[in-house]
Coordinates of C-alpha atoms in Angstrom, one line a residue:
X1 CA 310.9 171.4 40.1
X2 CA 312.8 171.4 36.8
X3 CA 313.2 175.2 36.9
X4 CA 316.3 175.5 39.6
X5 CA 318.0 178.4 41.0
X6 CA 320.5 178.0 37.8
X7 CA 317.8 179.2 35.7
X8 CA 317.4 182.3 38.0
X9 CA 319.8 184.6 36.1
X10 CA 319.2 183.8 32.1
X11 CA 315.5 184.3 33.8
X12 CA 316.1 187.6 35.4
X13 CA 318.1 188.3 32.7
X14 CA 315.3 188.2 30.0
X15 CA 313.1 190.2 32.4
X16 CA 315.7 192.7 32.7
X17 CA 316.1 192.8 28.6
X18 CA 312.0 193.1 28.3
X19 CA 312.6 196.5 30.7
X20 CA 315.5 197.6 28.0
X21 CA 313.3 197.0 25.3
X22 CA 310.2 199.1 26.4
X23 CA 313.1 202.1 27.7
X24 CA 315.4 204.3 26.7
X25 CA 318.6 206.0 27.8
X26 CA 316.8 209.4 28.7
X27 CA 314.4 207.3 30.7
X28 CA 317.6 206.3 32.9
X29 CA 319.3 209.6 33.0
X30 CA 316.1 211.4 34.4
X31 CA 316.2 208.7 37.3
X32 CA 319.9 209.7 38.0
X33 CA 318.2 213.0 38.3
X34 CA 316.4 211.8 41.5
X35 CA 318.9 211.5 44.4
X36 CA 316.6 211.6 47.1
X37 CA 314.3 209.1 45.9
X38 CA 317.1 207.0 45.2
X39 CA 318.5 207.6 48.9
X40 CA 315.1 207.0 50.1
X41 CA 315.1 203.7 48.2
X42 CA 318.7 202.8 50.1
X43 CA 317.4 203.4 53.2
X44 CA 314.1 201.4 53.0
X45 CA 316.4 198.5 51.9
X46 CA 318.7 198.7 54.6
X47 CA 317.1 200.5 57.6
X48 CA 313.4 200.2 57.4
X49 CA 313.7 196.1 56.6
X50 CA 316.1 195.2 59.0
X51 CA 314.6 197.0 61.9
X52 CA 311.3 195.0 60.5
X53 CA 313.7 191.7 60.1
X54 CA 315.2 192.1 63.9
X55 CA 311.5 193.0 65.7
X56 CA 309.9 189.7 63.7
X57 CA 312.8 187.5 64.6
X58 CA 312.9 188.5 68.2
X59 CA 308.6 187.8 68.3
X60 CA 309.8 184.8 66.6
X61 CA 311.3 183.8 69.5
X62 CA 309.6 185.3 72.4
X63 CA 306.4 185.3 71.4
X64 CA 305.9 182.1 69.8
X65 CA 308.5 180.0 71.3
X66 CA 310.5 179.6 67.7
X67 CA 313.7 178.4 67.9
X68 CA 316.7 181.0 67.5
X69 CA 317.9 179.6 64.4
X70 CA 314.6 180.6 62.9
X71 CA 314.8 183.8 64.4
X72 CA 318.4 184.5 62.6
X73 CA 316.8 183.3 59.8
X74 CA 314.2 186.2 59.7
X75 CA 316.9 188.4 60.9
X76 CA 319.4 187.1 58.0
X77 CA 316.5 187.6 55.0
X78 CA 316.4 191.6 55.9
X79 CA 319.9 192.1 55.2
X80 CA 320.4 191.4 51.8
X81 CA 319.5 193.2 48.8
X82 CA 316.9 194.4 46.5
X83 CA 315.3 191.7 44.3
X84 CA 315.7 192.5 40.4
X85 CA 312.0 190.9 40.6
X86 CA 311.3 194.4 42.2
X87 CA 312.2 195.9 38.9
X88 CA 309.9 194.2 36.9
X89 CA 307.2 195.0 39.2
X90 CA 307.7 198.5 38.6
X91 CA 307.7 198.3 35.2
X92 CA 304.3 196.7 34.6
X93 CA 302.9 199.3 37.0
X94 CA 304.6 202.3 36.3
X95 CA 307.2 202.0 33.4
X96 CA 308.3 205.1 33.1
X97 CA 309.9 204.5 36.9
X98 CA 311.4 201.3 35.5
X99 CA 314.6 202.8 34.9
X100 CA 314.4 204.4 39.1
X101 CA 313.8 200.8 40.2
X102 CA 316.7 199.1 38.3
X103 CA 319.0 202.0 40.2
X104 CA 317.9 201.4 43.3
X105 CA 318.1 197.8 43.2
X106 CA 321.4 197.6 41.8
X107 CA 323.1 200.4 44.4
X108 CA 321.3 198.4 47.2
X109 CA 323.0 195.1 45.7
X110 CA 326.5 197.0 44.9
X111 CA 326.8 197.8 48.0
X112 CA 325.4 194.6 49.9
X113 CA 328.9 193.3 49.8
X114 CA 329.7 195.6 52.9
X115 CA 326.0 196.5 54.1
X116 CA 325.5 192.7 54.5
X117 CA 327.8 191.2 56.7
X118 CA 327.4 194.4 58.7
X119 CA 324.1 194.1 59.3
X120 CA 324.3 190.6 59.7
X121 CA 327.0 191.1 62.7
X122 CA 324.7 193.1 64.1
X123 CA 321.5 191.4 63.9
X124 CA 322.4 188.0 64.4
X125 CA 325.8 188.7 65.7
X126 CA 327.8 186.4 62.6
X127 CA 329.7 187.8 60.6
X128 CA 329.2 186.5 56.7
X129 CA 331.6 186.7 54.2
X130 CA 330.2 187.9 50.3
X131 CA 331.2 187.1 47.4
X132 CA 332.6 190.6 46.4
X133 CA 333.4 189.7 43.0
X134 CA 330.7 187.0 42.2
X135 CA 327.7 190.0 43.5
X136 CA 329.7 192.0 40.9
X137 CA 329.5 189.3 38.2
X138 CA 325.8 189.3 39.0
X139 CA 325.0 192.9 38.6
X140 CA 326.8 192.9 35.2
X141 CA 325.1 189.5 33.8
X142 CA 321.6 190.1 35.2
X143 CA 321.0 193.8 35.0
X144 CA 323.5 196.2 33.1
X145 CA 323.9 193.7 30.5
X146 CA 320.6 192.8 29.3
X147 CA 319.4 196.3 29.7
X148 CA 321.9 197.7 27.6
X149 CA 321.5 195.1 25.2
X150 CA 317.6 195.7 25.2
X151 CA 318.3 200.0 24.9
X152 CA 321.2 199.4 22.1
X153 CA 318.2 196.9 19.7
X154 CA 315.8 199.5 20.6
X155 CA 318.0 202.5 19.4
X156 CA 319.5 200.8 16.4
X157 CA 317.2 198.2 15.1
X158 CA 314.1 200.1 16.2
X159 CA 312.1 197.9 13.5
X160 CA 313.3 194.7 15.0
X161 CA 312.3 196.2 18.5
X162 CA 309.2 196.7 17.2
X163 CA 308.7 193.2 15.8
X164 CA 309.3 191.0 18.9
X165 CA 307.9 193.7 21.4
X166 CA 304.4 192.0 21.5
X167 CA 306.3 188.8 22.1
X168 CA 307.8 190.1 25.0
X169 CA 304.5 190.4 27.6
X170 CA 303.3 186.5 27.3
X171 CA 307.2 185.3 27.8
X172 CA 307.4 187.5 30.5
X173 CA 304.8 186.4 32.6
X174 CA 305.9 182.7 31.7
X175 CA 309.6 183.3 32.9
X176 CA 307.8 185.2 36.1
X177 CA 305.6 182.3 36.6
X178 CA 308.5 179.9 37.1
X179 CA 310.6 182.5 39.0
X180 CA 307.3 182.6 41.3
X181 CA 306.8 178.7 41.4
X182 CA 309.7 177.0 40.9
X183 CA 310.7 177.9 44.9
X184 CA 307.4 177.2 46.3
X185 CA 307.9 173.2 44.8
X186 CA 311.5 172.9 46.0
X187 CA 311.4 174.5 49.1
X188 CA 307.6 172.7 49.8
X189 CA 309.7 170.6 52.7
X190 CA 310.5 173.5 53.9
X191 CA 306.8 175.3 53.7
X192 CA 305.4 171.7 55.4
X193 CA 307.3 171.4 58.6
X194 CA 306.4 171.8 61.8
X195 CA 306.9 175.4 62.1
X196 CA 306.0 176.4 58.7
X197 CA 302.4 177.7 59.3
X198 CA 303.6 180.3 62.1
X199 CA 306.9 181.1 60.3
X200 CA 304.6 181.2 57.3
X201 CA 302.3 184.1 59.0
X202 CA 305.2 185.7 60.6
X203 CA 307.3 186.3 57.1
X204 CA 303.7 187.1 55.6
X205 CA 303.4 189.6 58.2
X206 CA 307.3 190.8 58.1
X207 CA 306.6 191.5 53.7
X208 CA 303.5 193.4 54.3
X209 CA 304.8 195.8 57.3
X210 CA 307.9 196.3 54.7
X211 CA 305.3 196.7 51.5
X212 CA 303.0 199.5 53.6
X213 CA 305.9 201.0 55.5
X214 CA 308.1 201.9 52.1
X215 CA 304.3 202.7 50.6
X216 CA 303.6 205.5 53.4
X217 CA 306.8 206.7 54.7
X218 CA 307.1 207.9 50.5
X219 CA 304.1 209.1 50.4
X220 CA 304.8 211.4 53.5
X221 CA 308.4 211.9 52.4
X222 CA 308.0 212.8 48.5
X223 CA 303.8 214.7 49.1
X224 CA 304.5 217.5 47.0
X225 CA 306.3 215.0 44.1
X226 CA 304.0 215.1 41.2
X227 CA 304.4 211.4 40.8
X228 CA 303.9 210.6 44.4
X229 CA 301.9 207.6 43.8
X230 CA 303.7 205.9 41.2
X231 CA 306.7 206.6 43.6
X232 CA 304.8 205.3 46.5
X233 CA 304.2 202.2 44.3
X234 CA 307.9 202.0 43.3
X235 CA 309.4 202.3 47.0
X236 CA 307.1 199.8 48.6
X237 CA 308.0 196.9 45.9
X238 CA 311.9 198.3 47.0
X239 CA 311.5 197.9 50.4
X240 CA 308.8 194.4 50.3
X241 CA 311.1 192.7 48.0
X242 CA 314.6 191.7 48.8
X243 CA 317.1 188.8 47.3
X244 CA 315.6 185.8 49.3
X245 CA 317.7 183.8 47.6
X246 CA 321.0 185.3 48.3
X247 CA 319.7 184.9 51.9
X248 CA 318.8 181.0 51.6
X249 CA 322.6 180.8 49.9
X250 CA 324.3 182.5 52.7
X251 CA 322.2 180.5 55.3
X252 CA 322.9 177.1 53.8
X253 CA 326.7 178.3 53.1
X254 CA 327.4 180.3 56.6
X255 CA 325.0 178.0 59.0
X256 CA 325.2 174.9 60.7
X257 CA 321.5 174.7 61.6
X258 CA 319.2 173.7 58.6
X259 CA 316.2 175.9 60.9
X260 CA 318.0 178.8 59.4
X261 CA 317.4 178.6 56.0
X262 CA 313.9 178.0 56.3
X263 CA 312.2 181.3 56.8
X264 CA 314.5 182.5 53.6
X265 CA 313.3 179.7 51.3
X266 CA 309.2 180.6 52.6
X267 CA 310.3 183.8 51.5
X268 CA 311.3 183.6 48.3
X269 CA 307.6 182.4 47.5
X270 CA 305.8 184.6 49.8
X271 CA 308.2 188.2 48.8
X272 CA 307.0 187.0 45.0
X273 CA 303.6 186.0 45.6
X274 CA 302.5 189.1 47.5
X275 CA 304.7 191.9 45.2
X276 CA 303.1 190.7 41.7
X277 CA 299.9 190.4 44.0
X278 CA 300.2 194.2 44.3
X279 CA 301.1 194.6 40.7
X280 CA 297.9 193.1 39.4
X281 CA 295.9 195.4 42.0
X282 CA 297.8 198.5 41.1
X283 CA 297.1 197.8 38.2
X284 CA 293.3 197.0 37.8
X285 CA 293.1 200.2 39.9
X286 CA 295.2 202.4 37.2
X287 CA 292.6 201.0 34.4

């Protein structure tokens, strides 16, 4: 409970410096190298998950007899951005695609500042104003920063690097813990009314179409790639995991009905729960 959503940057932040630590810069300029996967990234983001987000929030409501507002809620959580969580899940499967990951994720959230209210118009039919300069801020603080910070220590102090390196894997499943937890006690309201077991399943359901879609559509799109399945791995953490909490911001900011911000908050656990669930089977099956 202690561990609230103002500890979410500095958190992502140390993730993001762990990442610069283990890289280095011709690591990121062979991923520039990779337009198409990159593009392919873009569009799992924002074409793949919100056609997902819209045909789960219309079953929502058809189907189950949800409200709307929970349907918009749905909707709302496919519009946003790439989760900097997603980067990190990368990186303990495939490192060397680390670098990939944190350009994806940060074009997807660049560029959420017009992608977003778009899609949001046309989901849910409101139009939400972003926070041009605050996503901006973000960007800088939780990603380019600590990464080049974590590169620069690596490439100068190479012996320091080498010191705290160890150090680095037990803090960073302790900071992932909480980044994992922390929304599963706050939001537990949230989780425990009335419609949380069916909007449970249904966002359950919506984060596993978006992990297997983004894991075959690469695998069909990139076959000849001689790193298809670390790219397979690497697109479907893009496409499963999106910035929950920028969606349970904008619903609690843009929303008069408290039923919308509730299948964002269960998403924020689930979207973490079932991406480092993948990580640790990836990742038995690599060994």
């Amino acid at each position: 409970m202690w561990f609230t959503s103002r500890y979410y940057a500095p958190a992502l932040g140390f993730l993001m410096f762990a990442v610069g630590v283990n890289s280095s810069e011709k690591e990121f300029l062979e991923a520039f190298k990779r337009p198409a996967a990159i593009f392919a990234g873009y569009v799992g983001q924002f074409v793949v998950k919100p056609i997902l987000g819209y045909i789960f929030g219309i079953i929502s409501v058809t189907v189950f007899g949800l409200p709307t507002s929970i349907g918009a809620g749905i909707m709302l959580v496919s519009c946003v951005s790439g989760a900097q969580l997603s980067n990190y899940a990368t990186f303990l499967t495939d490192p060397p695609l680390a670098p990939l990951s944190i350009v994806m994720t940060s074009l997807s959230t660049a560029t959420a500042v017009v992608v977003t209210p778009l899609l949001s118009l046309l989901l849910i039919g409101k139009r939400l104003p972003v926070d041009v300069k605050g996503m901006v801020s973000s960007i800088l603080q939780i990603v380019v920063a600590p990464i080049v910070g974590g590169l620069l220590l690596n490439r100068f102090f190479p012996r320091f690097s080498n010191a705290i390196r160890p150090f680095l894997p037990p803090l960073s499943v302790l900071v992932t813990a909480c980044c994992v937890g922390a929304p599963l006690a706050i939001n537990m309201e949230s989780v425990m009314s009335p419609f949380g077991v069916t909007i449970l399943s249904l966002i359950i359901a919506f984060h596993l179409s978006a992990f297997v879609a983004g894991y075959i559509l690469t695998g069909f799109t990139f076959r000849k790639a001689h790193d298809v399945k670390a790219l397979q791995r690497t697109l479907s953490f893009e496409t499963g995991m999106q910035s929950s909490l920028l969606a349970l911001a904008l619903a609690n900011r843009f929303f008069q009905d408290p039923l919308v911000s509730v299948p964002p908050a269960i998403s924020t656990v689930i979207m973490s729960l079932m991406g480092f669930s993948l990580v640790m089977l990836w990742a038995k099956k690599k060994e």
